Amino acid sequence: MFMREIELKGHIIDSLILPKVFDKILEMGGDYKVLEFEIGKRKTDPSYAKILVIGKDEKHVDEILSELKDLGAEIPEIEEVELQPAEKDMVLPEGFYSTTNHKTFIRFREKWIEVENQKMDGAIVVYPDKMRAEVKTIRNIKKGDLVVVGHKGVRVIPPEKPRESGGLFEFMKSEASSEKPKETIIRRIAKEMYEIREKYRKTGKGGIVVVGGPAIIHTGAGWALAKLIRMGYVQALFAGNALATHDIESVLYGTSLGVDLKTGKSVPGGHSHHLRAINVIMRAGSIKDAVEQGILNRGVMYECIKNNVPYVLAGSIRDDGPLPDVITDVVKAQEKMRELLKGKDMVLMLSTMLHSIATGNLLPSWVKTICVDINPAVVTKLMDRGTSQALGIVTDIGVFLPMLVEELEKLEKEKEDKDRGDNER
Amino acid sequence: MFMREIELKGHIIDSLILPKVFDKILEMGGDYKVLEFEIGKRKTDPSYAKILVIGKDEKHVDEILSELKDLGAEIPEIEEVELQPAEKDMVLPEGFYSTTNHKTFIRFREKWIEVENQKMDGAIVVYPDKMRAEVKTIRNIKKGDLVVVGHKGVRVIPPEKPRESGGLFEFMKSEASSEKPKETIIRRIAKEMYEIREKYRKTGKGGIVVVGGPAIIHTGAGWALAKLIRMGYVQALFAGNALATHDIESVLYGTSLGVDLKTGKSVPGGHSHHLRAINVIMRAGSIKDAVEQGILNRGVMYECIKNNVPYVLAGSIRDDGPLPDVITDVVKAQEKMRELLKGKDMVLMLSTMLHSIATGNLLPSWVKTICVDINPAVVTKLMDRGTSQALGIVTDIGVFLPMLVEELEKLEKEKEDKDRGDNER
Amino acid sequence: MFMREIELKGHIIDSLILPKVFDKILEMGGDYKVLEFEIGKRKTDPSYAKILVIGKDEKHVDEILSELKDLGAEIPEIEEVELQPAEKDMVLPEGFYSTTNHKTFIRFREKWIEVENQKMDGAIVVYPDKMRAEVKTIRNIKKGDLVVVGHKGVRVIPPEKPRESGGLFEFMKSEASSEKPKETIIRRIAKEMYEIREKYRKTGKGGIVVVGGPAIIHTGAGWALAKLIRMGYVQALFAGNALATHDIESVLYGTSLGVDLKTGKSVPGGHSHHLRAINVIMRAGSIKDAVEQGILNRGVMYECIKNNVPYVLAGSIRDDGPLPDVITDVVKAQEKMRELLKGKDMVLMLSTMLHSIATGNLLPSWVKTICVDINPAVVTKLMDRGTSQALGIVTDIGVFLPMLVEELEKLEKEKEDKDRGDNER
Amino acid sequence: MFMREIELKGHIIDSLILPKVFDKILEMGGDYKVLEFEIGKRKTDPSYAKILVIGKDEKHVDEILSELKDLGAEIPEIEEVELQPAEKDMVLPEGFYSTTNHKTFIRFREKWIEVENQKMDGAIVVYPDKMRAEVKTIRNIKKGDLVVVGHKGVRVIPPEKPRESGGLFEFMKSEASSEKPKETIIRRIAKEMYEIREKYRKTGKGGIVVVGGPAIIHTGAGWALAKLIRMGYVQALFAGNALATHDIESVLYGTSLGVDLKTGKSVPGGHSHHLRAINVIMRAGSIKDAVEQGILNRGVMYECIKNNVPYVLAGSIRDDGPLPDVITDVVKAQEKMRELLKGKDMVLMLSTMLHSIATGNLLPSWVKTICVDINPAVVTKLMDRGTSQALGIVTDIGVFLPMLVEELEKLEKEKEDKDRGDNER
């Protein structure tokens, strides 16, 4: 028998941290005794618990404590992180600490350092000179990098559940279902997006990343995404070859995969349109070149170029072509995506499982993440793969995007009217 | 070896009747020789084929011919139908002819009689005195009814594929998929509905049956269905206890299954609202009584009462309550549905698998059938069960219905403007 | 401002009762102060909390307390239930208490009485002479029935989460997903079923109800369900006309909806087989008559008759026929289902959304409920509709059932071998 | 008005070529007259039709003829293909001919040359010196390549529908549905695979490519795929980082994404297992190195190495790591896949939408393609994207693969028994 004390502080009951701690201890075959417990008397007060964790031997208790740390427990005897150098490029030391997507601190030289570039499934590399630490993916590990091993000196802060009710995210906390009042939901998302845009316009900080799939174009909602970009609601676009090619095809030929978007009918010879669209861009040199040469004069990609919205078109094994702008090496594409995600406030995932999961892998858990798909399984899969903060809306992107644009326009008009009224007074 | 000649006439190539005939013969282990063949020289000309069907023995050839008749082949030696009386109520004679949902004629006393009340999976009962014949379900068979047995003297006319292109139904002939241009599709449905309503207003004939599920209310689109009724686009409503109860709940308490349709949040005590709604109607006596007592003053069911739109609320094993208006005996509910379907031009199936399949079972194959559901499997299942004329639209009913109403309003305004212009000239 | 004290006892942290209580108070616009709190020191100790609930006025606090009672909170000043007589048949008094599916007690004449026939969405009727109370559905309410109104004197006990880990139900607590190790899951279900059967054999108590859909027959797994019945694993069968008809069709003609189950091909004339199957039973009189006349000599329905397993074939609006054994009035079918569910240990829901939700509506929350479907949405819907205890397995019934039978046979053989070994020693 | 004659030969009625030709002409606004028509008198005789195509002007008729050629029509005045050199690398000449996945011939220097490396959405490059032609993807086009433009001199042969009935592919021709007799289907696939393997063993030609997703491992069926490889039923494996990593994780740690495959429960610290598995392979150098160093000693990837089965692990934007064996550049991965697909007889696509569509893009239409997925939408999408030859089986891979192995073992045993019997006689 071996024991050790741990402490828990904060909204540990509301955020379900305490029940999870008890669960985990029992699940791992350990036991516990509550030594002290003080519950927050009022809703703003934090609670406090001191718990004795009991295990078979020191190793067993250490294993339990490792898990509890990931849940946010604090071990009172503060210990330094343990570091080990990487033996060669792209190889981590045995027993490396594998990151979560939650906010993480490490105890190094008696200071708590916040880890930068938080994402799940990476390793923490420490730079002693600069007193900094960051998450690196295994491919970016260089020989000699000082990597955190074990759980000692690592503190994880899972997002606490907000006590105040009423926000969009509180509202949609339940499971993804197609049977929700849709006009209400769209109105709330519009409001949230509007506020982020206003903040972005004032401060140049934050903003929205849109991750989009080709169904946006197939369902005839391409014009709505293009408009969102023009209206200033998109600070970066992540997509694949398909979205960009279908968008360009729709501009050049009026079709998406050969289907006329006006009549909904297949056009003779239409099956070759997407390859012809790619060839047009190949000849021009790039999407930007095509815009500058006047060949491409509207649509999603056009608006990106015109409004200086950076984009990542990530290659996929199923690509035709692909377009010259596509980053065919997926590791390089991930790097660029990670770069663009830094500091963003919201990610809007629209009808693409592949790119949504990819983006989720790169996101810290405190970014607002909305996933819209007609297939409820996409949301479930995204959350199963760790992006548990994602809120799912099960609907048809072809009607959702036009309605979202309409709501944003109404909202802007209201604000304008109000401002005008304010000025006149 | 045994042989027999058959003839095929009409658009047998375009409508794929000829290839199907060849297929069926080979599939059943028979063989064939083409004796004569004349193809329609121009698109409006019918084609003609005389084919020798070869089988192992007379019985084998007869079996093949039975199948070919259901495909529309004509056997030159015209034979009378064979009739046998039902031995007791609800029991058909051995070897009864089981109907398809296609237009059917029988040869009786040297005349071709069109069979009335066509639906799939029934039996044909002949009334010699009146020289009439109709499809009856097994439950409606009375002792002594003269029932068609075997395939002799039965002629089936499957719907020929229209040569003219461009209609809504030609447009959507391909499989159900969520990836279609949605605004285009909605516009076309609106146009078709508008024309049916105009015809109905002039002639009092035809009209539209809406088959609806509770998701209409949950997704906040109840107001749109209510408006469709008010605008005159619904000549009958088929639903279950759930649609009606949630509609009434939403009017009385603003919630659907306890979820506030304005805020999307669960309301305290809301889980009991649907039972309370049922209790309110129970106390009033019926939905109509509740409308007349001023208790129910808007919503889907209210509009049905106010606009004299007949409805069938069919009972289901999963019903709570149910409402006093629900027909709890499903065989009786089917009878009433069959009555209301007579002569209708279009059936709009909205987010309900159970009631859609039920209605499909009662429909002849020449009625325009549109099935809207977020789940593509619903459409597939409907077609697998024989309603092969159904056209599927995979989308979110919560955004589809409001858009449909919007399109119909636009269309009506256009027509009005045009009429006014015509009058002024 | 108005306040009132409440008490919570038991495993209120592990079972998430405490966090839910805090949530609910804040959500409803109230506030709270924790007066006393004692956490169970060891895992077997219950915890205790005394909380002051603060609201705007007495009505507000009463509303909050009503909700907290459904979560399991106890109000220290013990009050009697309030009763009101029903004014007429099928009409409940205003403000009736609407039941959950959790175990419920009422305080009547200073005693706590357990409510019988627990199910969700009913009303509690009290029989003072017998000191008994039961849940009645609205249709069964008779004029003069004494019905509980308001929340006073009602105590709800939600199932506490078991602290011991390892059972099947603990194991599958996470969401329904197709991506789970399937052979492992099937083995565990087999074990659970085996134990229930053994208990049933010894005591004649409990047992398993199977709720089945027609996909069981279409996918060729009918023989496996028939075998389960023969092996003694089914104490009641709930299904619709479809399962029974397809089963009988498969026995009489070797097809299911006209598809040959040996070759998987459509059989000529096969579309009429299900109607012919119904006609055969119509002529015989009933399924039992057909078995006794030697017409039906194997299959699912045959085994039910031979093994005296009661069944409910509940009518549905989409039925063809239906068979004479089908209860076409859904309210009567529900009554019979409720009767058969009494005291059962497990419900196995196999590929039927309609009948699964219907059965869920009638079940108390402490019955083990397993729902097997290839479509994950079925499980989600079942839980959304209140059957939150259901555990979902997303798999193909056509391969699941044969494997389950195989596992049960292995298990029985192991036990036999063990028993034989025990005897020889 | 402008007209031109075309000829059609072969099983143009059974294969629906004639109806499609008529449809297409009318759809494009043209008209036709049938000049001659001779139908095959017996099932083995080809049919013949001479048709006059009528259009508005020469351009219109040319457009129609282009489309008809893709349907298999022959234009009597035989013309040579028109060639144009590519102006620069990766840029095709304006008006290039975009390939289908059907067998294609070109008329060049008065000879019909079969085009090599057939796949959809490529361009045809002609090598006059060698009198050869091949399909090249746009990325592989080199400056100066002689590319076919327009439709002249191109002949497409769509797969004719086989007249003989009974094969697996004829059997499953209908749509993907979960409601099919599963044991029957699995038995037939096993038979087909057995024959391909025997042919491969004798001739070294053809064989089976497996395209697999990670659900194989998650559902606990990894051992079955490993066994298929060992039994000689896999000649190449296409997958992503996920399948390989989870397979290796399951061998090293007994888990898949941290879920214990024996107990189905999450293992403490399990979320890091896949990264640890990648790190183990990183340190070893490659999967092959890990096998040779004895670190990896069973599983799917181990069997590939041991049985010299080539594999392509194609990179994806959502990859973690990825493993050193993953080809992170998707264009390079496609090249290698195309190489390995050459001459294969069957492709088995198991629970992966991304890799299935990617493989479909590279496949000629005459390769037998089976797609197994629990989600019917995967099959629909695959066919929508052009792989119309794919046959879909909607089932759970976790039970399908073990059953397939069982059936193959039975089959092998039967053959052995038969051979032994033959030898003894």
mmCIF file of N, CA and C in Angstrom, chain A residues 209-219 225 236-244 246 312-316 318-319 337 347-361 369-383 385 387 390-398 400-401, chain B residues 178-179, chain D residues 316-318 353-354 357 381 385:
data_model
loop_
_atom_site.group_PDB
_atom_site.id
_atom_site.type_symbol
_atom_site.label_atom_id
_atom_site.label_comp_id
_atom_site.label_asym_id
_atom_site.label_seq_id
_atom_site.Cartn_x
_atom_site.Cartn_y
_atom_site.Cartn_z
ATOM 1 N N VAL A 209 -11.790 31.210 -38.718
ATOM 2 C CA VAL A 209 -11.259 30.342 -39.775
ATOM 3 C C VAL A 209 -12.414 29.504 -40.309
ATOM 4 N N VAL A 210 -12.595 29.479 -41.620
ATOM 5 C CA VAL A 210 -13.595 28.605 -42.222
ATOM 6 C C VAL A 210 -12.898 27.396 -42.826
ATOM 7 N N VAL A 211 -13.405 26.214 -42.486
ATOM 8 C CA VAL A 211 -12.909 24.962 -43.052
ATOM 9 C C VAL A 211 -14.052 24.438 -43.918
ATOM 10 N N GLY A 212 -13.846 24.322 -45.223
ATOM 11 C CA GLY A 212 -14.991 24.050 -46.096
ATOM 12 C C GLY A 212 -14.798 22.865 -47.025
ATOM 13 N N GLY A 213 -15.890 22.186 -47.305
ATOM 14 C CA GLY A 213 -15.879 21.056 -48.234
ATOM 15 C C GLY A 213 -16.609 21.384 -49.525
ATOM 16 N N PRO A 214 -16.465 20.518 -50.523
ATOM 17 C CA PRO A 214 -17.018 20.806 -51.848
ATOM 18 C C PRO A 214 -18.546 20.838 -51.883
ATOM 19 N N ALA A 215 -19.225 20.252 -50.876
ATOM 20 C CA ALA A 215 -20.692 20.275 -50.879
ATOM 21 C C ALA A 215 -21.209 21.711 -50.883
ATOM 22 N N ILE A 216 -20.407 22.640 -50.364
ATOM 23 C CA ILE A 216 -20.803 24.060 -50.393
ATOM 24 C C ILE A 216 -21.096 24.484 -51.830
ATOM 25 N N ILE A 217 -20.248 24.055 -52.761
ATOM 26 C CA ILE A 217 -20.444 24.442 -54.164
ATOM 27 C C ILE A 217 -21.548 23.590 -54.796
ATOM 28 N N HIS A 218 -21.508 22.270 -54.582
ATOM 29 C CA HIS A 218 -22.513 21.377 -55.185
ATOM 30 C C HIS A 218 -23.933 21.797 -54.831
ATOM 31 N N THR A 219 -24.122 22.230 -53.583
ATOM 32 C CA THR A 219 -25.480 22.560 -53.149
ATOM 33 C C THR A 219 -25.865 23.972 -53.540
ATOM 34 N N LEU A 225 -20.759 31.673 -49.402
ATOM 35 C CA LEU A 225 -19.439 31.671 -48.764
ATOM 36 C C LEU A 225 -18.611 32.831 -49.321
ATOM 37 N N ALA A 236 -9.297 33.231 -42.503
ATOM 38 C CA ALA A 236 -8.486 32.219 -43.194
ATOM 39 C C ALA A 236 -9.423 31.130 -43.682
ATOM 40 N N LEU A 237 -9.066 30.519 -44.805
ATOM 41 C CA LEU A 237 -9.883 29.446 -45.381
ATOM 42 C C LEU A 237 -9.040 28.190 -45.525
ATOM 43 N N PHE A 238 -9.530 27.083 -44.962
ATOM 44 C CA PHE A 238 -8.870 25.789 -45.143
ATOM 45 C C PHE A 238 -9.785 24.922 -45.994
ATOM 46 N N ALA A 239 -9.229 24.335 -47.024
ATOM 47 C CA ALA A 239 -10.052 23.473 -47.871
ATOM 48 C C ALA A 239 -9.126 22.535 -48.621
ATOM 49 N N GLY A 240 -9.717 21.773 -49.528
ATOM 50 C CA GLY A 240 -8.930 20.876 -50.356
ATOM 51 C C GLY A 240 -9.023 21.312 -51.802
ATOM 52 N N ASN A 241 -8.436 20.516 -52.651
ATOM 53 C CA ASN A 241 -8.481 20.780 -54.081
ATOM 54 C C ASN A 241 -9.930 20.843 -54.586
ATOM 55 N N ALA A 242 -10.788 20.040 -53.991
ATOM 56 C CA ALA A 242 -12.151 19.916 -54.516
ATOM 57 C C ALA A 242 -12.923 21.228 -54.396
ATOM 58 N N LEU A 243 -12.945 21.824 -53.200
ATOM 59 C CA LEU A 243 -13.688 23.071 -53.025
ATOM 60 C C LEU A 243 -13.211 24.114 -54.024
ATOM 61 N N ALA A 244 -11.893 24.283 -54.114
ATOM 62 C CA ALA A 244 -11.352 25.323 -54.981
ATOM 63 C C ALA A 244 -11.668 25.021 -56.444
ATOM 64 N N HIS A 246 -14.094 23.109 -57.758
ATOM 65 C CA HIS A 246 -15.518 23.215 -58.076
ATOM 66 C C HIS A 246 -15.937 24.679 -58.101
ATOM 67 N N VAL A 312 -5.319 27.683 -47.173
ATOM 68 C CA VAL A 312 -4.523 26.465 -47.333
ATOM 69 C C VAL A 312 -5.366 25.476 -48.109
ATOM 70 N N LEU A 313 -4.922 25.113 -49.295
ATOM 71 C CA LEU A 313 -5.554 24.019 -50.027
ATOM 72 C C LEU A 313 -4.667 22.798 -49.804
ATOM 73 N N ALA A 314 -5.142 21.897 -48.964
ATOM 74 C CA ALA A 314 -4.318 20.751 -48.580
ATOM 75 C C ALA A 314 -4.570 19.588 -49.514
ATOM 76 N N GLY A 315 -3.510 18.956 -49.964
ATOM 77 C CA GLY A 315 -3.611 17.829 -50.890
ATOM 78 C C GLY A 315 -4.265 16.620 -50.242
ATOM 79 N N SER A 316 -4.914 15.814 -51.080
ATOM 80 C CA SER A 316 -5.509 14.576 -50.601
ATOM 81 C C SER A 316 -5.300 13.519 -51.668
ATOM 82 N N ARG A 318 -7.172 11.623 -52.995
ATOM 83 C CA ARG A 318 -8.192 11.463 -54.016
ATOM 84 C C ARG A 318 -8.242 12.636 -54.987
ATOM 85 N N ASP A 319 -7.298 13.551 -54.904
ATOM 86 C CA ASP A 319 -7.312 14.730 -55.769
ATOM 87 C C ASP A 319 -7.111 14.394 -57.234
ATOM 88 N N MET A 337 -1.345 25.380 -41.800
ATOM 89 C CA MET A 337 -2.618 25.495 -41.089
ATOM 90 C C MET A 337 -2.384 25.899 -39.640
ATOM 91 N N VAL A 347 -13.653 28.625 -35.174
ATOM 92 C CA VAL A 347 -13.465 27.825 -36.386
ATOM 93 C C VAL A 347 -14.843 27.311 -36.811
ATOM 94 N N LEU A 348 -15.164 27.554 -38.065
ATOM 95 C CA LEU A 348 -16.452 27.153 -38.618
ATOM 96 C C LEU A 348 -16.173 26.017 -39.609
ATOM 97 N N MET A 349 -16.603 24.805 -39.264
ATOM 98 C CA MET A 349 -16.312 23.645 -40.114
ATOM 99 C C MET A 349 -17.553 23.323 -40.936
ATOM 100 N N LEU A 350 -17.439 23.416 -42.223
ATOM 101 C CA LEU A 350 -18.606 23.316 -43.084
ATOM 102 C C LEU A 350 -18.527 22.117 -44.025
ATOM 103 N N SER A 351 -19.209 21.042 -43.685
ATOM 104 C CA SER A 351 -19.382 19.919 -44.606
ATOM 105 C C SER A 351 -18.098 19.299 -45.106
ATOM 106 N N THR A 352 -17.160 19.049 -44.222
ATOM 107 C CA THR A 352 -15.969 18.302 -44.615
ATOM 108 C C THR A 352 -15.440 17.548 -43.408
ATOM 109 N N MET A 353 -15.520 16.233 -43.444
ATOM 110 C CA MET A 353 -15.032 15.446 -42.326
ATOM 111 C C MET A 353 -13.520 15.477 -42.271
ATOM 112 N N LEU A 354 -12.878 15.266 -43.410
ATOM 113 C CA LEU A 354 -11.424 15.159 -43.446
ATOM 114 C C LEU A 354 -10.760 16.424 -42.913
ATOM 115 N N HIS A 355 -11.106 17.559 -43.474
ATOM 116 C CA HIS A 355 -10.444 18.804 -43.088
ATOM 117 C C HIS A 355 -10.867 19.245 -41.688
ATOM 118 N N SER A 356 -12.072 18.874 -41.277
ATOM 119 C CA SER A 356 -12.514 19.232 -39.922
ATOM 120 C C SER A 356 -11.706 18.482 -38.879
ATOM 121 N N ILE A 357 -11.534 17.189 -39.095
ATOM 122 C CA ILE A 357 -10.733 16.420 -38.131
ATOM 123 C C ILE A 357 -9.302 16.920 -38.144
ATOM 124 N N ALA A 358 -8.775 17.197 -39.340
ATOM 125 C CA ALA A 358 -7.398 17.701 -39.458
ATOM 126 C C ALA A 358 -7.248 18.994 -38.674
ATOM 127 N N THR A 359 -8.200 19.894 -38.807
ATOM 128 C CA THR A 359 -8.119 21.178 -38.114
ATOM 129 C C THR A 359 -8.296 20.968 -36.614
ATOM 130 N N GLY A 360 -9.225 20.097 -36.244
ATOM 131 C CA GLY A 360 -9.429 19.790 -34.832
ATOM 132 C C GLY A 360 -8.145 19.314 -34.171
ATOM 133 N N ASN A 361 -7.364 18.524 -34.896
ATOM 134 C CA ASN A 361 -6.100 18.012 -34.355
ATOM 135 C C ASN A 361 -5.126 19.130 -33.993
ATOM 136 N N THR A 369 -15.616 26.167 -31.632
ATOM 137 C CA THR A 369 -15.575 25.323 -32.805
ATOM 138 C C THR A 369 -16.992 24.899 -33.157
ATOM 139 N N ILE A 370 -17.445 25.230 -34.353
ATOM 140 C CA ILE A 370 -18.784 24.863 -34.795
ATOM 141 C C ILE A 370 -18.658 23.975 -36.023
ATOM 142 N N CYS A 371 -19.356 22.875 -36.004
ATOM 143 C CA CYS A 371 -19.241 21.911 -37.098
ATOM 144 C C CYS A 371 -20.629 21.706 -37.706
ATOM 145 N N VAL A 372 -20.785 22.071 -38.974
ATOM 146 C CA VAL A 372 -22.069 21.966 -39.657
ATOM 147 C C VAL A 372 -21.992 20.850 -40.696
ATOM 148 N N ASP A 373 -22.860 19.879 -40.584
ATOM 149 C CA ASP A 373 -22.861 18.793 -41.559
ATOM 150 C C ASP A 373 -24.244 18.167 -41.599
ATOM 151 N N ILE A 374 -24.620 17.635 -42.730
ATOM 152 C CA ILE A 374 -25.927 16.984 -42.836
ATOM 153 C C ILE A 374 -25.867 15.590 -42.219
ATOM 154 N N ASN A 375 -24.666 15.112 -42.009
ATOM 155 C CA ASN A 375 -24.470 13.772 -41.478
ATOM 156 C C ASN A 375 -24.064 13.846 -40.003
ATOM 157 N N PRO A 376 -24.928 13.397 -39.086
ATOM 158 C CA PRO A 376 -24.582 13.526 -37.669
ATOM 159 C C PRO A 376 -23.315 12.770 -37.290
ATOM 160 N N ALA A 377 -22.943 11.758 -38.068
ATOM 161 C CA ALA A 377 -21.761 10.966 -37.739
ATOM 162 C C ALA A 377 -20.480 11.781 -37.813
ATOM 163 N N VAL A 378 -20.475 12.824 -38.645
ATOM 164 C CA VAL A 378 -19.262 13.640 -38.773
ATOM 165 C C VAL A 378 -18.936 14.299 -37.443
ATOM 166 N N VAL A 379 -19.954 14.850 -36.787
ATOM 167 C CA VAL A 379 -19.737 15.518 -35.505
ATOM 168 C C VAL A 379 -19.287 14.514 -34.454
ATOM 169 N N THR A 380 -19.966 13.373 -34.410
ATOM 170 C CA THR A 380 -19.606 12.334 -33.456
ATOM 171 C C THR A 380 -18.143 11.933 -33.633
ATOM 172 N N LYS A 381 -17.740 11.736 -34.881
ATOM 173 C CA LYS A 381 -16.371 11.299 -35.156
ATOM 174 C C LYS A 381 -15.364 12.372 -34.734
ATOM 175 N N LEU A 382 -15.695 13.612 -35.011
ATOM 176 C CA LEU A 382 -14.815 14.726 -34.644
ATOM 177 C C LEU A 382 -14.579 14.719 -33.137
ATOM 178 N N MET A 383 -15.660 14.502 -32.378
ATOM 179 C CA MET A 383 -15.528 14.523 -30.924
ATOM 180 C C MET A 383 -14.826 13.269 -30.417
ATOM 181 N N ARG A 385 -12.497 11.850 -31.833
ATOM 182 C CA ARG A 385 -11.079 12.026 -32.124
ATOM 183 C C ARG A 385 -10.455 13.127 -31.272
ATOM 184 N N THR A 387 -11.704 16.388 -30.422
ATOM 185 C CA THR A 387 -12.137 17.781 -30.503
ATOM 186 C C THR A 387 -13.479 17.907 -29.786
ATOM 187 N N ALA A 390 -16.193 20.819 -29.912
ATOM 188 C CA ALA A 390 -16.966 21.147 -31.112
ATOM 189 C C ALA A 390 -18.463 21.039 -30.864
ATOM 190 N N LEU A 391 -19.193 21.995 -31.401
ATOM 191 C CA LEU A 391 -20.644 21.983 -31.307
ATOM 192 C C LEU A 391 -21.197 21.639 -32.664
ATOM 193 N N GLY A 392 -22.064 20.668 -32.701
ATOM 194 C CA GLY A 392 -22.521 20.171 -33.994
ATOM 195 C C GLY A 392 -23.887 20.702 -34.365
ATOM 196 N N ILE A 393 -24.053 21.051 -35.621
ATOM 197 C CA ILE A 393 -25.354 21.438 -36.151
ATOM 198 C C ILE A 393 -25.617 20.554 -37.354
ATOM 199 N N VAL A 394 -26.668 19.752 -37.255
ATOM 200 C CA VAL A 394 -26.974 18.829 -38.330
ATOM 201 C C VAL A 394 -27.965 19.502 -39.267
ATOM 202 N N THR A 395 -27.476 19.969 -40.397
ATOM 203 C CA THR A 395 -28.358 20.621 -41.357
ATOM 204 C C THR A 395 -27.729 20.577 -42.743
ATOM 205 N N ASP A 396 -28.455 21.115 -43.698
ATOM 206 C CA ASP A 396 -28.062 21.105 -45.103
ATOM 207 C C ASP A 396 -27.301 22.391 -45.405
ATOM 208 N N ILE A 397 -26.051 22.261 -45.737
ATOM 209 C CA ILE A 397 -25.201 23.438 -45.944
ATOM 210 C C ILE A 397 -25.775 24.326 -47.059
ATOM 211 N N GLY A 398 -26.456 23.701 -48.017
ATOM 212 C CA GLY A 398 -27.006 24.440 -49.162
ATOM 213 C C GLY A 398 -28.104 25.415 -48.781
ATOM 214 N N PHE A 400 -28.265 26.335 -45.213
ATOM 215 C CA PHE A 400 -27.722 26.980 -44.018
ATOM 216 C C PHE A 400 -26.943 28.241 -44.369
ATOM 217 N N LEU A 401 -26.033 28.156 -45.331
ATOM 218 C CA LEU A 401 -25.168 29.307 -45.633
ATOM 219 C C LEU A 401 -25.964 30.507 -46.147
ATOM 220 N N SER B 178 -27.635 14.587 -50.925
ATOM 221 C CA SER B 178 -27.693 15.897 -50.284
ATOM 222 C C SER B 178 -26.943 16.922 -51.117
ATOM 223 N N GLU B 179 -26.157 16.448 -52.097
ATOM 224 C CA GLU B 179 -25.274 17.361 -52.811
ATOM 225 C C GLU B 179 -25.885 17.823 -54.124
ATOM 226 N N SER D 316 -2.304 11.947 -45.261
ATOM 227 C CA SER D 316 -3.547 12.710 -45.224
ATOM 228 C C SER D 316 -3.348 13.862 -44.262
ATOM 229 N N ILE D 317 -4.085 14.917 -44.537
ATOM 230 C CA ILE D 317 -3.957 16.136 -43.744
ATOM 231 C C ILE D 317 -4.291 15.907 -42.285
ATOM 232 N N ARG D 318 -4.985 14.837 -41.979
ATOM 233 C CA ARG D 318 -5.329 14.645 -40.584
ATOM 234 C C ARG D 318 -4.376 13.714 -39.850
ATOM 235 N N MET D 353 -13.732 5.796 -46.831
ATOM 236 C CA MET D 353 -14.266 6.576 -47.939
ATOM 237 C C MET D 353 -13.142 7.229 -48.722
ATOM 238 N N LEU D 354 -12.215 7.846 -48.009
ATOM 239 C CA LEU D 354 -11.157 8.609 -48.676
ATOM 240 C C LEU D 354 -10.343 7.724 -49.611
ATOM 241 N N ILE D 357 -12.417 6.225 -52.669
ATOM 242 C CA ILE D 357 -12.629 7.147 -53.787
ATOM 243 C C ILE D 357 -11.315 7.353 -54.526
ATOM 244 N N LYS D 381 -21.558 7.689 -52.668
ATOM 245 C CA LYS D 381 -20.597 8.724 -53.030
ATOM 246 C C LYS D 381 -19.568 8.189 -54.023
ATOM 247 N N ARG D 385 -19.058 9.585 -57.861
ATOM 248 C CA ARG D 385 -17.765 10.112 -58.313
ATOM 249 C C ARG D 385 -17.214 9.326 -59.502
#
